[in-house]
Coordinates of C-alpha atoms in Angstrom, one line a residue:
M402 CA 103.0 107.6 124.6
S403 CA 102.8 106.8 120.9
V404 CA 100.8 104.0 119.6
K405 CA 102.2 102.0 116.8
Y406 CA 100.0 100.2 114.1
N407 CA 100.3 98.7 110.8
F408 CA 97.3 99.5 108.0
T409 CA 98.1 96.5 106.2
G410 CA 94.5 96.3 105.2
L411 CA 95.0 99.2 102.4
K412 CA 98.1 96.9 100.8
N413 CA 95.1 95.1 97.9
I414 CA 93.3 98.8 96.8
Y415 CA 97.0 100.4 96.4
L416 CA 97.9 97.8 94.5
E417 CA 94.6 98.1 92.4
A418 CA 95.1 102.1 92.0
L419 CA 98.5 101.4 91.1
I420 CA 97.5 99.0 88.3
R421 CA 94.8 101.3 87.0
A422 CA 97.2 104.3 86.8
D423 CA 95.1 106.3 89.2
P424 CA 97.3 107.2 92.6
T425 CA 94.8 108.2 94.8
L426 CA 92.8 106.3 97.4
V427 CA 89.4 107.3 99.8
F428 CA 87.2 106.2 101.5
E429 CA 85.1 106.3 104.8
I430 CA 84.7 103.8 107.2
V431 CA 82.2 104.4 110.0
Q432 CA 83.4 102.2 113.3
G433 CA 81.1 103.2 116.7
R434 CA 80.0 106.7 116.7
G435 CA 82.8 108.2 114.6
R436 CA 83.0 108.7 110.7
F437 CA 86.5 108.5 108.8
V438 CA 87.4 109.2 105.7
F439 CA 91.1 107.9 104.9
M440 CA 93.3 109.3 101.7
M441 CA 96.5 109.2 100.1
F442 CA 97.6 110.4 97.5
F443 CA 100.8 108.1 96.0
S444 CA 101.2 110.0 92.3
S445 CA 105.3 109.9 91.5
E446 CA 104.1 114.1 91.3
D447 CA 102.7 114.1 94.9
K448 CA 106.4 114.5 96.7
E449 CA 104.2 116.5 99.9
S450 CA 102.0 113.9 100.0
K451 CA 103.1 110.5 98.7
D452 CA 103.7 108.7 102.1
R453 CA 101.4 110.3 104.0
L454 CA 97.9 109.2 105.4
F455 CA 95.2 112.1 106.1
I456 CA 92.1 110.7 108.3
Q457 CA 88.9 113.2 108.2
L458 CA 87.4 113.0 111.4
R459 CA 84.0 114.4 110.2
N460 CA 81.9 114.0 113.8
T461 CA 84.6 117.0 115.2
K462 CA 85.5 118.2 111.4
V463 CA 89.5 117.4 112.6
F464 CA 92.2 116.2 109.8
L465 CA 94.7 114.0 110.8
E466 CA 98.7 113.7 108.5
L467 CA 99.8 110.9 109.7
K468 CA 103.1 110.0 108.0
V469 CA 103.5 106.2 106.7
Y470 CA 106.7 103.9 106.8
G471 CA 107.5 101.2 105.0
S472 CA 107.3 99.2 101.8
H473 CA 103.6 99.6 100.5
R474 CA 104.2 97.6 98.0
N475 CA 104.7 94.8 100.5
G476 CA 101.7 95.7 102.4
D477 CA 103.4 97.7 105.0
F478 CA 101.5 101.5 105.9
L479 CA 103.1 101.6 109.3
I480 CA 101.8 105.1 111.7
Y481 CA 102.3 105.9 114.7
L482 CA 99.2 107.8 116.8
D483 CA 101.0 109.8 119.2
D484 CA 99.2 111.3 122.6
S485 CA 97.1 114.0 120.6
N486 CA 95.7 112.5 117.8
Q487 CA 95.0 109.5 120.1
Q488 CA 92.5 111.9 122.0
K489 CA 91.0 113.9 118.8
I490 CA 90.2 109.8 118.0
I491 CA 88.8 109.8 121.2
N492 CA 87.0 112.6 121.2
E493 CA 85.5 111.8 117.3
L494 CA 84.4 108.2 119.4
Q495 CA 82.6 110.6 121.3
L496 CA 83.5 108.2 124.3
E497 CA 82.8 109.1 127.8
K498 CA 85.5 109.7 130.1
S499 CA 88.0 110.3 127.9
G500 CA 88.5 107.4 126.6
E501 CA 88.7 105.4 130.0
G502 CA 89.3 101.5 128.9
F503 CA 89.4 102.5 125.2
F504 CA 92.4 100.2 123.5
F505 CA 93.5 101.9 120.4
D506 CA 95.2 98.6 119.3
N507 CA 91.7 96.7 119.1
F508 CA 89.7 99.6 117.8
L509 CA 92.5 100.2 115.1
S510 CA 92.1 96.4 114.0
Q511 CA 89.0 97.1 113.7
L512 CA 89.3 99.7 111.4
N513 CA 92.0 97.4 109.4
Q514 CA 89.5 95.4 109.1
Q515 CA 86.9 97.2 107.5
I516 CA 88.8 99.1 104.6
P517 CA 87.6 98.1 101.6
I518 CA 89.5 95.1 99.2
K519 CA 88.4 96.5 95.9
L520 CA 87.6 100.4 95.6
T521 CA 86.3 101.1 92.4
L522 CA 86.8 105.0 90.8
Q523 CA 83.4 106.3 91.2
T524 CA 83.2 105.2 94.9
K525 CA 86.5 107.3 95.1
L526 CA 84.9 110.3 93.1
V527 CA 81.7 110.5 95.4
K528 CA 83.9 110.8 98.8
V529 CA 85.9 112.7 97.9
R530 CA 83.6 115.5 96.3
E531 CA 81.7 115.0 99.3
V532 CA 84.1 116.1 101.3
W533 CA 86.5 118.4 99.5
P534 CA 84.8 121.3 100.9
E535 CA 86.1 120.4 104.2
V536 CA 89.5 119.2 103.7
G537 CA 90.4 121.1 100.4
H538 CA 92.2 124.2 102.4
R539 CA 94.8 121.2 104.0
L540 CA 95.2 119.3 100.4
S541 CA 96.2 122.1 97.7
S542 CA 99.8 120.3 97.2
V543 CA 97.8 117.6 95.8
V544 CA 95.8 119.0 93.3
D545 CA 97.8 121.6 90.4
E546 CA 96.8 125.0 91.1
A547 CA 93.9 124.5 93.3
D548 CA 92.1 127.9 93.7
K549 CA 91.9 127.3 89.6
N550 CA 88.6 125.1 89.9
I551 CA 86.4 126.4 86.4
L552 CA 87.4 123.9 83.5
M553 CA 87.7 126.7 80.2
G554 CA 89.6 124.0 77.5
I555 CA 92.4 122.2 76.8
K556 CA 95.7 122.7 76.0
K557 CA 98.5 121.3 73.4
L558 CA 102.1 119.6 75.3
P559 CA 105.6 119.2 73.8
E560 CA 106.7 116.3 72.2
G561 CA 107.3 113.7 75.4
K562 CA 105.1 115.6 77.9
K563 CA 102.1 114.4 79.4
P564 CA 99.2 115.3 81.6
Q565 CA 100.1 115.5 85.1
D566 CA 97.8 114.0 87.7
K567 CA 97.6 116.6 90.0
T568 CA 96.2 118.5 86.8
L569 CA 93.9 115.3 86.0
R570 CA 92.7 114.8 89.4
K571 CA 90.8 118.0 89.7
L572 CA 88.6 116.1 87.2
Y573 CA 87.4 114.3 90.1
I574 CA 87.2 117.0 92.5
Y575 CA 85.3 119.6 90.3
T576 CA 83.5 118.1 88.0
N577 CA 80.0 115.9 88.1
G578 CA 81.4 114.0 85.3
H579 CA 80.5 110.0 85.6
A580 CA 83.9 107.1 86.2
D581 CA 83.5 106.1 82.7
V582 CA 83.7 109.2 81.6
I583 CA 86.2 110.9 83.1
T584 CA 88.7 107.7 82.3
N585 CA 88.2 107.8 78.9
L586 CA 88.5 111.6 78.9
I587 CA 91.7 111.4 80.5
S588 CA 92.9 108.5 78.4
S589 CA 92.0 110.9 75.1
L590 CA 93.8 113.4 76.5
K591 CA 97.1 111.5 77.1
A592 CA 96.5 109.6 73.8
A593 CA 96.5 113.6 71.8
R594 CA 99.2 114.7 74.4
V595 CA 97.0 117.5 75.3
T596 CA 96.3 119.3 78.8
L597 CA 93.4 120.6 80.5
A598 CA 93.1 124.7 81.0
W599 CA 91.6 125.4 84.5
T600 CA 90.6 129.3 85.4
H601 CA 89.1 131.1 88.8
R602 CA 87.6 133.5 86.8
Q603 CA 84.0 133.4 87.3
D604 CA 83.6 135.4 84.3
V605 CA 84.5 132.6 82.0
A606 CA 82.2 130.1 80.9
E607 CA 82.9 126.4 82.4
K608 CA 82.9 124.0 79.4
S609 CA 81.0 120.7 80.3
L610 CA 83.4 117.2 79.7
S611 CA 81.4 116.6 75.8
E612 CA 82.7 120.1 75.1
I613 CA 86.3 119.1 76.0
M614 CA 86.2 115.6 74.3
A615 CA 85.3 117.6 71.2
M616 CA 88.1 119.9 71.8
I617 CA 90.0 116.9 71.9
N618 CA 88.6 115.3 68.9
S619 CA 88.6 118.3 66.2

């Protein structure tokens, strides 16, 4: 039997991310013996992932993809857990006897209460870089040309165009820049109407963020 639950605790950080024009949520909750990394990607470009909640179960290395219903701006993040996903969570929690006596509503309420009220960009950067080797192959749709992970330069955009969030998001994943540096770089890219150029060629020298900033200002 499916379990229905509303993760209302996501509202604050969801709205915070919209206000900051940073439509990404990544954070980890430790509950009991389980480790749960929550991820949402909701740029206007994220057609495949916009109403999806991804949860990486870190002990068992299982990846959950859940459809999220309701008005997120109003605080509704309604999900349904089928029997299979319930068992995966029980396995993650390392419960004995297949979770006998375990109440999912109580467990989900405990998770909901632990969702942070604020979520800094730096916190997101650290966590997404940490888990990307485990989940990147399942989330290739949230970045543009995911196989291209070497930063090689910039590219001028035509009038009326701006850098795509799915391209800028690669700065979070494939560089080691601090949040403040990346925020300033993204602002400069948008102001100059240029985007980033990436490649998968190993013979191309990777550019640092300071070199990219110098290219923008030249």
